[in-house]
Amino acid sequence: MEQEQQYILVSAPNKPGEAFIRQLKFGSIPFAVIVNNKAEQTRLQELGVERMVMVDTNEENTWIVPEWPVGKVFLFENSLTLCCRYIRICRTWTSEPLYVITQSNHPRLIYKGLGANYVIYTNSGEVSFLIHSAHE
């Protein structure tokens, strides 16, 4: 039996996240985005994102597993609180690696403790190296 195609899940509230989405699109890698507001949803639709999941990060009963299989997760941090909530949500959706990409000095142990497999610090916003992780 053939396994159903998994989708990389991305939270892209900033320029590095948007750059990563462009790279996924360019590489024809199946992906979806997670958003928590209409403005972000509209912004990402304008980037050409077709598959997306909207969650209310304040209401746990809205954290319903998407209808498509979630693979690796790449969360681009813009806010410690939101990133922590996304980790809690996404960790229940997949057993694949979960990456947090941050430009801040927030404690890595918080993210690791919530279930992130990798916390990647970048001050340049350069994320092209992540595409290799998405392909594996």
Coordinates of N, CA and C in Angstrom, one line a residue, residues 20-96:
F20 N 11.5 30.9 2.6 CA 11.4 29.5 2.6 C 10.2 28.9 1.8
I21 N 9.1 29.6 1.9 CA 7.9 29.2 1.1 C 8.3 29.3 -0.4
R22 N 8.9 30.4 -0.8 CA 9.3 30.6 -2.2 C 10.2 29.4 -2.7
Q23 N 11.1 29.0 -1.8 CA 12.0 27.9 -2.1 C 11.2 26.6 -2.2
L24 N 10.3 26.4 -1.4 CA 9.5 25.1 -1.4 C 8.7 25.1 -2.8
K25 N 8.1 26.3 -3.1 CA 7.3 26.4 -4.3 C 8.2 26.1 -5.5
F26 N 9.4 26.7 -5.5 CA 10.4 26.6 -6.6 C 10.8 25.1 -6.8
G27 N 10.9 24.4 -5.7 CA 11.3 23.0 -5.7 C 10.2 22.1 -5.9
S28 N 9.0 22.6 -6.0 CA 7.8 21.8 -6.2 C 7.6 20.8 -5.0
I29 N 8.0 21.2 -3.8 CA 7.8 20.4 -2.6 C 6.5 20.7 -2.0
P30 N 5.7 19.7 -1.8 CA 4.3 19.9 -1.2 C 4.4 20.5 0.2
F31 N 3.7 21.5 0.4 CA 3.7 22.2 1.7 C 2.3 22.9 2.0
A32 N 2.1 23.2 3.2 CA 1.0 24.0 3.7 C 1.5 25.0 4.7
V33 N 0.7 26.0 5.0 CA 1.0 26.9 6.1 C 0.0 26.9 7.2
I34 N 0.4 27.3 8.3 CA -0.4 27.4 9.5 C -0.5 28.9 9.8
V35 N -1.7 29.4 10.0 CA -1.9 30.8 10.3 C -3.0 30.9 11.4
N36 N -3.0 32.1 12.1 CA -3.9 32.3 13.1 C -4.7 33.6 13.0
N37 N -4.6 34.2 11.8 CA -5.5 35.4 11.6 C -5.7 35.6 10.1
K38 N -6.7 36.4 9.7 CA -7.1 36.6 8.3 C -6.0 37.4 7.6
A39 N -5.4 38.4 8.3 CA -4.4 39.2 7.6 C -3.2 38.4 7.1
E40 N -2.8 37.5 8.0 CA -1.7 36.6 7.6 C -2.1 35.6 6.5
Q41 N -3.3 35.1 6.6 CA -3.9 34.3 5.5 C -3.9 35.0 4.2
T42 N -4.4 36.2 4.1 CA -4.4 37.0 2.9 C -3.0 37.2 2.4
R43 N -2.1 37.6 3.2 CA -0.7 37.9 2.8 C -0.1 36.6 2.2
L44 N -0.3 35.5 2.8 CA 0.3 34.2 2.2 C -0.4 33.8 1.0
Q45 N -1.7 34.0 0.9 CA -2.4 33.7 -0.4 C -1.8 34.5 -1.5
E46 N -1.5 35.8 -1.2 CA -0.9 36.6 -2.2 C 0.5 36.1 -2.7
L47 N 1.2 35.3 -1.8 CA 2.4 34.7 -2.2 C 2.2 33.4 -3.0
G48 N 0.9 33.1 -3.2 CA 0.6 31.9 -4.0 C 0.4 30.6 -3.2
V49 N 0.3 30.7 -1.8 CA 0.1 29.6 -1.0 C -1.3 29.1 -1.2
E50 N -1.5 27.8 -1.5 CA -2.8 27.2 -1.8 C -3.3 26.4 -0.7
R51 N -2.5 25.7 0.1 CA -3.0 24.9 1.2 C -2.6 25.5 2.5
M52 N -3.7 25.7 3.3 CA -3.4 26.4 4.6 C -4.4 25.9 5.6
V53 N -3.9 26.0 6.9 CA -4.8 25.6 8.0 C -4.8 26.8 9.0
M54 N -6.1 27.2 9.3 CA -6.3 28.3 10.2 C -6.6 27.8 11.6
V55 N -5.9 28.3 12.6 CA -6.2 27.8 14.0 C -6.4 29.1 14.9
D56 N -7.2 28.9 15.8 CA -7.4 29.9 16.9 C -6.4 29.5 18.0
T57 N -5.3 30.1 18.2 CA -4.3 29.6 19.1 C -4.8 29.8 20.6
N58 N -5.9 30.5 20.8 CA -6.4 30.6 22.2 C -7.4 29.5 22.5
E59 N -7.9 28.8 21.5 CA -9.0 27.8 21.7 C -8.5 26.4 21.3
E60 N -8.1 25.6 22.3 CA -7.6 24.3 22.0 C -8.5 23.4 21.3
N61 N -9.8 23.6 21.4 CA -10.7 22.7 20.7 C -10.8 23.0 19.2
T62 N -10.1 24.0 18.8 CA -10.1 24.3 17.3 C -8.8 23.7 16.7
W63 N -8.0 23.1 17.5 CA -6.7 22.5 17.0 C -6.9 21.1 16.4
I64 N -7.7 21.1 15.4 CA -8.1 19.8 14.7 C -7.1 19.4 13.7
V65 N -6.7 18.2 13.7 CA -5.7 17.7 12.8 C -6.2 17.9 11.3
P66 N -5.3 18.4 10.5 CA -5.7 18.7 9.1 C -6.1 17.3 8.4
E67 N -6.9 17.5 7.3 CA -7.4 16.3 6.6 C -6.2 15.7 5.7
W68 N -5.1 16.3 5.6 CA -4.0 15.8 4.9 C -2.9 15.5 5.8
P69 N -2.0 14.6 5.5 CA -0.9 14.2 6.4 C 0.2 15.2 6.6
V70 N 0.5 15.6 7.8 CA 1.5 16.6 8.1 C 2.8 15.8 8.3
G71 N 3.8 16.3 7.6 CA 5.2 15.8 7.7 C 6.0 16.7 8.6
K72 N 7.2 17.1 8.1 CA 8.0 18.0 8.9 C 7.4 19.4 9.1
V73 N 7.7 20.0 10.2 CA 7.2 21.3 10.5 C 8.3 22.3 10.7
F74 N 8.2 23.5 10.0 CA 9.2 24.6 10.1 C 8.4 25.8 10.6
L75 N 8.7 26.2 11.8 CA 8.1 27.4 12.5 C 9.1 28.5 12.5
F76 N 8.8 29.6 11.8 CA 9.6 30.8 11.8 C 9.1 31.7 12.9
E77 N 9.9 31.9 13.9 CA 9.5 32.6 15.1 C 9.4 34.1 14.9
N78 N 8.3 34.7 15.3 CA 8.1 36.1 15.3 C 7.8 36.5 16.7
S79 N 7.2 35.6 17.5 CA 6.8 35.9 18.9 C 7.0 34.6 19.7
L80 N 7.6 34.7 20.8 CA 7.8 33.5 21.7 C 6.5 32.8 22.0
T81 N 5.5 33.6 22.4 CA 4.2 33.0 22.8 C 3.6 32.3 21.6
L82 N 3.5 32.9 20.5 CA 2.9 32.3 19.3 C 3.6 31.0 18.9
C83 N 4.9 31.1 18.9 CA 5.8 30.0 18.5 C 5.5 28.8 19.5
C84 N 5.5 29.1 20.7 CA 5.2 28.0 21.7 C 3.8 27.4 21.5
R85 N 2.8 28.2 21.2 CA 1.5 27.6 20.9 C 1.5 26.7 19.6
Y86 N 2.2 27.2 18.6 CA 2.3 26.5 17.4 C 3.0 25.1 17.6
I87 N 4.1 25.1 18.4 CA 4.7 23.9 18.7 C 3.8 22.9 19.4
R88 N 3.0 23.4 20.4 CA 2.0 22.5 21.1 C 1.0 22.0 20.1
I89 N 0.6 22.8 19.2 CA -0.4 22.4 18.2 C 0.2 21.3 17.3
C90 N 1.3 21.7 16.6 CA 1.8 20.9 15.5 C 2.5 19.6 16.1
R91 N 3.0 19.6 17.3 CA 3.6 18.4 17.8 C 2.6 17.2 17.9
T92 N 1.3 17.6 18.1 CA 0.3 16.5 18.1 C -0.1 16.0 16.7
W93 N 0.3 16.8 15.7 CA -0.1 16.4 14.4 C 0.8 15.5 13.6
T94 N 2.1 15.5 14.1 CA 3.1 14.7 13.4 C 4.2 14.2 14.3
S95 N 4.8 13.1 13.9 CA 5.9 12.6 14.7 C 7.2 12.9 13.9
E96 N 7.1 13.6 12.8 CA 8.3 14.0 12.0 C 9.0 15.2 12.8

